[in-house]
mmCIF file with all atom_site columns, C-alpha atoms in Angstrom:
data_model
loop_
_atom_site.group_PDB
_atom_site.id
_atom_site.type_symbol
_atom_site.label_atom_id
_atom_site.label_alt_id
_atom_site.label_comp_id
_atom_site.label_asym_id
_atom_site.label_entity_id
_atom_site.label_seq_id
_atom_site.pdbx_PDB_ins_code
_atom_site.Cartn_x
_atom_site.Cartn_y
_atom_site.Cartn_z
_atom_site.occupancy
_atom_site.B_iso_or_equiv
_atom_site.pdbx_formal_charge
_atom_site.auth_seq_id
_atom_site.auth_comp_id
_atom_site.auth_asym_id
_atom_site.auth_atom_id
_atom_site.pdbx_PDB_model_num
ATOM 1  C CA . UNK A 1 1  ? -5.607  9.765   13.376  1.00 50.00 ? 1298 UNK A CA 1
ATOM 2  C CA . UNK A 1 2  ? -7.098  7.262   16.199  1.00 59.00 ? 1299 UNK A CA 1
ATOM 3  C CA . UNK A 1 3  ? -4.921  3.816   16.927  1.00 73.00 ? 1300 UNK A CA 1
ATOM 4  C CA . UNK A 1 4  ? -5.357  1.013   14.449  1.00 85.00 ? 1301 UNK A CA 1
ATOM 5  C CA . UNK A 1 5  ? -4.945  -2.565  14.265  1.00 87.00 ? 1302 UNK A CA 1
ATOM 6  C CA . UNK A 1 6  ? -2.501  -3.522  12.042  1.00 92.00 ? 1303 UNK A CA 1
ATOM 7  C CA . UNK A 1 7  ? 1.425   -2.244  11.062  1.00 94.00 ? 1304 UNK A CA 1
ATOM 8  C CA . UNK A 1 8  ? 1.691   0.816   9.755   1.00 94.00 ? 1305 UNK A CA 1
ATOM 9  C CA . UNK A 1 9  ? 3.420   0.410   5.963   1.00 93.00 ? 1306 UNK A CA 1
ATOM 10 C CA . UNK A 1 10 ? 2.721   4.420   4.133   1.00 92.00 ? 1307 UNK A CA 1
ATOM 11 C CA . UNK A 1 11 ? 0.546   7.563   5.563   1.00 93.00 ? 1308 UNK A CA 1
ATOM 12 C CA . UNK A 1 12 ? 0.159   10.709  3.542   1.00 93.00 ? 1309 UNK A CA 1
ATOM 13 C CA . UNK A 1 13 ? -1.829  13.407  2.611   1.00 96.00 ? 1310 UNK A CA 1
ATOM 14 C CA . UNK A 1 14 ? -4.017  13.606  -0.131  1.00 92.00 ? 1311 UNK A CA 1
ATOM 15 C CA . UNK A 1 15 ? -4.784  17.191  -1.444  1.00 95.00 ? 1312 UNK A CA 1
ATOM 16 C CA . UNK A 1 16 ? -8.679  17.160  -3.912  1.00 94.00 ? 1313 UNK A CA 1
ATOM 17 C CA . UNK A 1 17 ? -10.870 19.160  -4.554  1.00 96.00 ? 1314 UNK A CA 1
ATOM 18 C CA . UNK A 1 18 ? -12.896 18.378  -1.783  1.00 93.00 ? 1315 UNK A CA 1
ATOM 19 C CA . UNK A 1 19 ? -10.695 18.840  0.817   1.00 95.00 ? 1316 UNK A CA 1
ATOM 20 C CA . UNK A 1 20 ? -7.524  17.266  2.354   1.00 96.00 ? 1317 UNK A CA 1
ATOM 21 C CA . UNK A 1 21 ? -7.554  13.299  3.034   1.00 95.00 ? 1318 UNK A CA 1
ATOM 22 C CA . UNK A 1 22 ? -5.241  11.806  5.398   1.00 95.00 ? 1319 UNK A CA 1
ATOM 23 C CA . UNK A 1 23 ? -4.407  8.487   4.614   1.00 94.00 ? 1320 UNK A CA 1
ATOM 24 C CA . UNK A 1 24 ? -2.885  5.380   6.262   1.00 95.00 ? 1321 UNK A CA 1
ATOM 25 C CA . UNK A 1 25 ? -2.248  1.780   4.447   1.00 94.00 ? 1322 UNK A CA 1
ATOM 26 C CA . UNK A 1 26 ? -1.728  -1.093  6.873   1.00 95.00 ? 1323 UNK A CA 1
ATOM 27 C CA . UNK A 1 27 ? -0.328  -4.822  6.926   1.00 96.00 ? 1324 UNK A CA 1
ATOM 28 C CA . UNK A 1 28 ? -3.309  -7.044  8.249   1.00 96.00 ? 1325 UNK A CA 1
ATOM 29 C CA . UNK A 1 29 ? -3.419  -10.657 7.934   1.00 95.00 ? 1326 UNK A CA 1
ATOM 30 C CA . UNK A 1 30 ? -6.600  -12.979 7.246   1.00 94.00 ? 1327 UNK A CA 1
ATOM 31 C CA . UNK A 1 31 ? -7.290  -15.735 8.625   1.00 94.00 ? 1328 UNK A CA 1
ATOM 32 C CA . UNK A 1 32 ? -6.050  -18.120 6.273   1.00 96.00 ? 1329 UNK A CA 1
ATOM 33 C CA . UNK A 1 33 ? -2.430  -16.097 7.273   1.00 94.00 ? 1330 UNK A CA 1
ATOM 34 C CA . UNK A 1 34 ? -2.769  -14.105 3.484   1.00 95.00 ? 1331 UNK A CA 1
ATOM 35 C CA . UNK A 1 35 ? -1.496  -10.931 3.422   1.00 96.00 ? 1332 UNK A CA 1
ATOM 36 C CA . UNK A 1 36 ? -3.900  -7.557  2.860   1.00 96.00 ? 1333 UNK A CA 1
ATOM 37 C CA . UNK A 1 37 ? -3.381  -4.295  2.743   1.00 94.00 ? 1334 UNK A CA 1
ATOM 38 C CA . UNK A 1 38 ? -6.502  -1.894  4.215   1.00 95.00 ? 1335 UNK A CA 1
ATOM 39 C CA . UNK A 1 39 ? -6.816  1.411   3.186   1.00 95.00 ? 1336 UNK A CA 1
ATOM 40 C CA . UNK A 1 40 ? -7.754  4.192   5.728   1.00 95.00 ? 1337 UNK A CA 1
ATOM 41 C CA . UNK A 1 41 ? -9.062  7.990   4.538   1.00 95.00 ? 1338 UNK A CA 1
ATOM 42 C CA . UNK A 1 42 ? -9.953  9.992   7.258   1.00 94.00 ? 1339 UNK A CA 1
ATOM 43 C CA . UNK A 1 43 ? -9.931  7.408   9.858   1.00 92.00 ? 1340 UNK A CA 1
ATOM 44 C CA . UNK A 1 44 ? -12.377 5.345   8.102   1.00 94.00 ? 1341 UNK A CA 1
ATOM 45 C CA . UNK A 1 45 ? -11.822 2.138   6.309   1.00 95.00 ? 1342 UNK A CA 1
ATOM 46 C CA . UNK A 1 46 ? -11.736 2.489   2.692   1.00 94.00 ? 1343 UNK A CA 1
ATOM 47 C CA . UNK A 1 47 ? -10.890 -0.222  1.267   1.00 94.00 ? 1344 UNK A CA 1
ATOM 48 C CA . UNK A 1 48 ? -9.447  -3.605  1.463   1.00 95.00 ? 1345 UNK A CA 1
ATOM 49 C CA . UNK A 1 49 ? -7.488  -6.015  -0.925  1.00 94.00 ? 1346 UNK A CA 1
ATOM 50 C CA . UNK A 1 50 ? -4.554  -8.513  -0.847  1.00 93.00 ? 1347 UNK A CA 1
ATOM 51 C CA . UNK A 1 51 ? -0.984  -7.390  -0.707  1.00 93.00 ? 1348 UNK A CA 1
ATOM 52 C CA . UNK A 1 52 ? 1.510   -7.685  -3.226  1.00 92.00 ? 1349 UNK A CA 1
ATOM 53 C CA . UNK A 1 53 ? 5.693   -8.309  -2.977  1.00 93.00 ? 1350 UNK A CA 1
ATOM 54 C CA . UNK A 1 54 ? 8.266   -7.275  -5.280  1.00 90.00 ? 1351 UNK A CA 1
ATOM 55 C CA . UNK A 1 55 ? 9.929   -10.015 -7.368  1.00 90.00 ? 1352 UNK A CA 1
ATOM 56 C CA . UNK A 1 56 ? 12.812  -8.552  -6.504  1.00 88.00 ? 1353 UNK A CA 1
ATOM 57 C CA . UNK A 1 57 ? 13.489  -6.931  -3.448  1.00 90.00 ? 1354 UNK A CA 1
ATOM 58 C CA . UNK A 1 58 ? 10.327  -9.057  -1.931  1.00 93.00 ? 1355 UNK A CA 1
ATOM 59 C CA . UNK A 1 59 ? 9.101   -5.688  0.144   1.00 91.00 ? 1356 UNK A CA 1
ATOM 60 C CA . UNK A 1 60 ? 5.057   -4.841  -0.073  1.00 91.00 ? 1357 UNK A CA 1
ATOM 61 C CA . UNK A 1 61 ? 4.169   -2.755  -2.983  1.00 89.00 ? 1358 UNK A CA 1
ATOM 62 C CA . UNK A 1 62 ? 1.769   0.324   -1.536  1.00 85.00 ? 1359 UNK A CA 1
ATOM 63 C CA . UNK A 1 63 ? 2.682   1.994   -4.526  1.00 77.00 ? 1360 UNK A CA 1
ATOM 64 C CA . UNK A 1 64 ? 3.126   2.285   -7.995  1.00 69.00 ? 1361 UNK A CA 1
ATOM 65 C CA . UNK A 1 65 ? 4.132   -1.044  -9.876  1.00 73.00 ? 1362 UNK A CA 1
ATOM 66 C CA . UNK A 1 66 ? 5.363   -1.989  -12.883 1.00 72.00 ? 1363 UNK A CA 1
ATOM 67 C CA . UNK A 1 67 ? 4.491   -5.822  -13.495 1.00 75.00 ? 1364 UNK A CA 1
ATOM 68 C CA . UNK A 1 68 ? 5.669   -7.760  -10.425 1.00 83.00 ? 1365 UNK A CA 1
ATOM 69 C CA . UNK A 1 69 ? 8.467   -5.210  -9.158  1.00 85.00 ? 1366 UNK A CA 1
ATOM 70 C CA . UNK A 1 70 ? 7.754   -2.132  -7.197  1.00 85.00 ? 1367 UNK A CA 1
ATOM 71 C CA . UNK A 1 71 ? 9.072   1.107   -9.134  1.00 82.00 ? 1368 UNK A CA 1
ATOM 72 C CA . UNK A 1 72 ? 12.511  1.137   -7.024  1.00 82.00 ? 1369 UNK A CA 1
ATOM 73 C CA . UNK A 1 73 ? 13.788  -2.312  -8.387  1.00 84.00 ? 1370 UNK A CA 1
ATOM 74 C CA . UNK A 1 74 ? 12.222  -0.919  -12.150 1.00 79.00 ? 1371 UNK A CA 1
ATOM 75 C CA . UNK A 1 75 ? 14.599  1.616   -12.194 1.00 74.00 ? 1372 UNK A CA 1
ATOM 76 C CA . UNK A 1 76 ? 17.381  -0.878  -11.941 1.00 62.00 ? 1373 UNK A CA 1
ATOM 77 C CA . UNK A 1 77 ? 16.194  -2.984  -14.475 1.00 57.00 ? 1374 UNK A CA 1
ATOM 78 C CA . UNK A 1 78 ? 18.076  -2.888  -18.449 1.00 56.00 ? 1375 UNK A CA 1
ATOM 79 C CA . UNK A 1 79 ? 15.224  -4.371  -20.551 1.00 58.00 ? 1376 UNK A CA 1
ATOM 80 C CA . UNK A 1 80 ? 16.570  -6.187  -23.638 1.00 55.00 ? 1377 UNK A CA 1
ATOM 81 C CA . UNK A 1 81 ? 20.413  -5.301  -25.392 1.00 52.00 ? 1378 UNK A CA 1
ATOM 82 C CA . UNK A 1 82 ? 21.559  -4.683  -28.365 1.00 49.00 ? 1379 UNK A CA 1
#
């Protein structure tokens, strides 16, 4: 993958149908200092949207959430008692 902009947060391999597709998410700021996350597939931009921080632990969700916490802090959580 060519150098860009941005810190590097996750980068895997996706396996389709298709075909292999090496992806990268990166920690980009706007202007107005907001955090975003942009999505790379095959060295091309995919997509863009705003980041989100566990409740919790406060560390960028790339992945699977559950409400406000990323899955690591879920699985710490006791949800109701007897």
């Amino acid at each position: 993958m060519t150098a860009k902009p941005g810190t590097l947060l996750d980068a895997f391999t996706l396996e389709t149908d298709r075909g292999p597709i090496e992806a990268e998410i990166r920690l980009m700021h706007a202007e107005d200092g907001t955090e975003m996350l942009w999505h790379y597939e095959n060295d091309h931009l995919g997509f863009v949207h705003p980041a989100r921080r566990c409740a919790r632990c406060n560390e960028i969700i790339t992945a699977a959430a559950a409400g406000g916490c990323c899955i690591a802090c879920v699985d710490g959580l006791v949800i109701g008692h007897d």
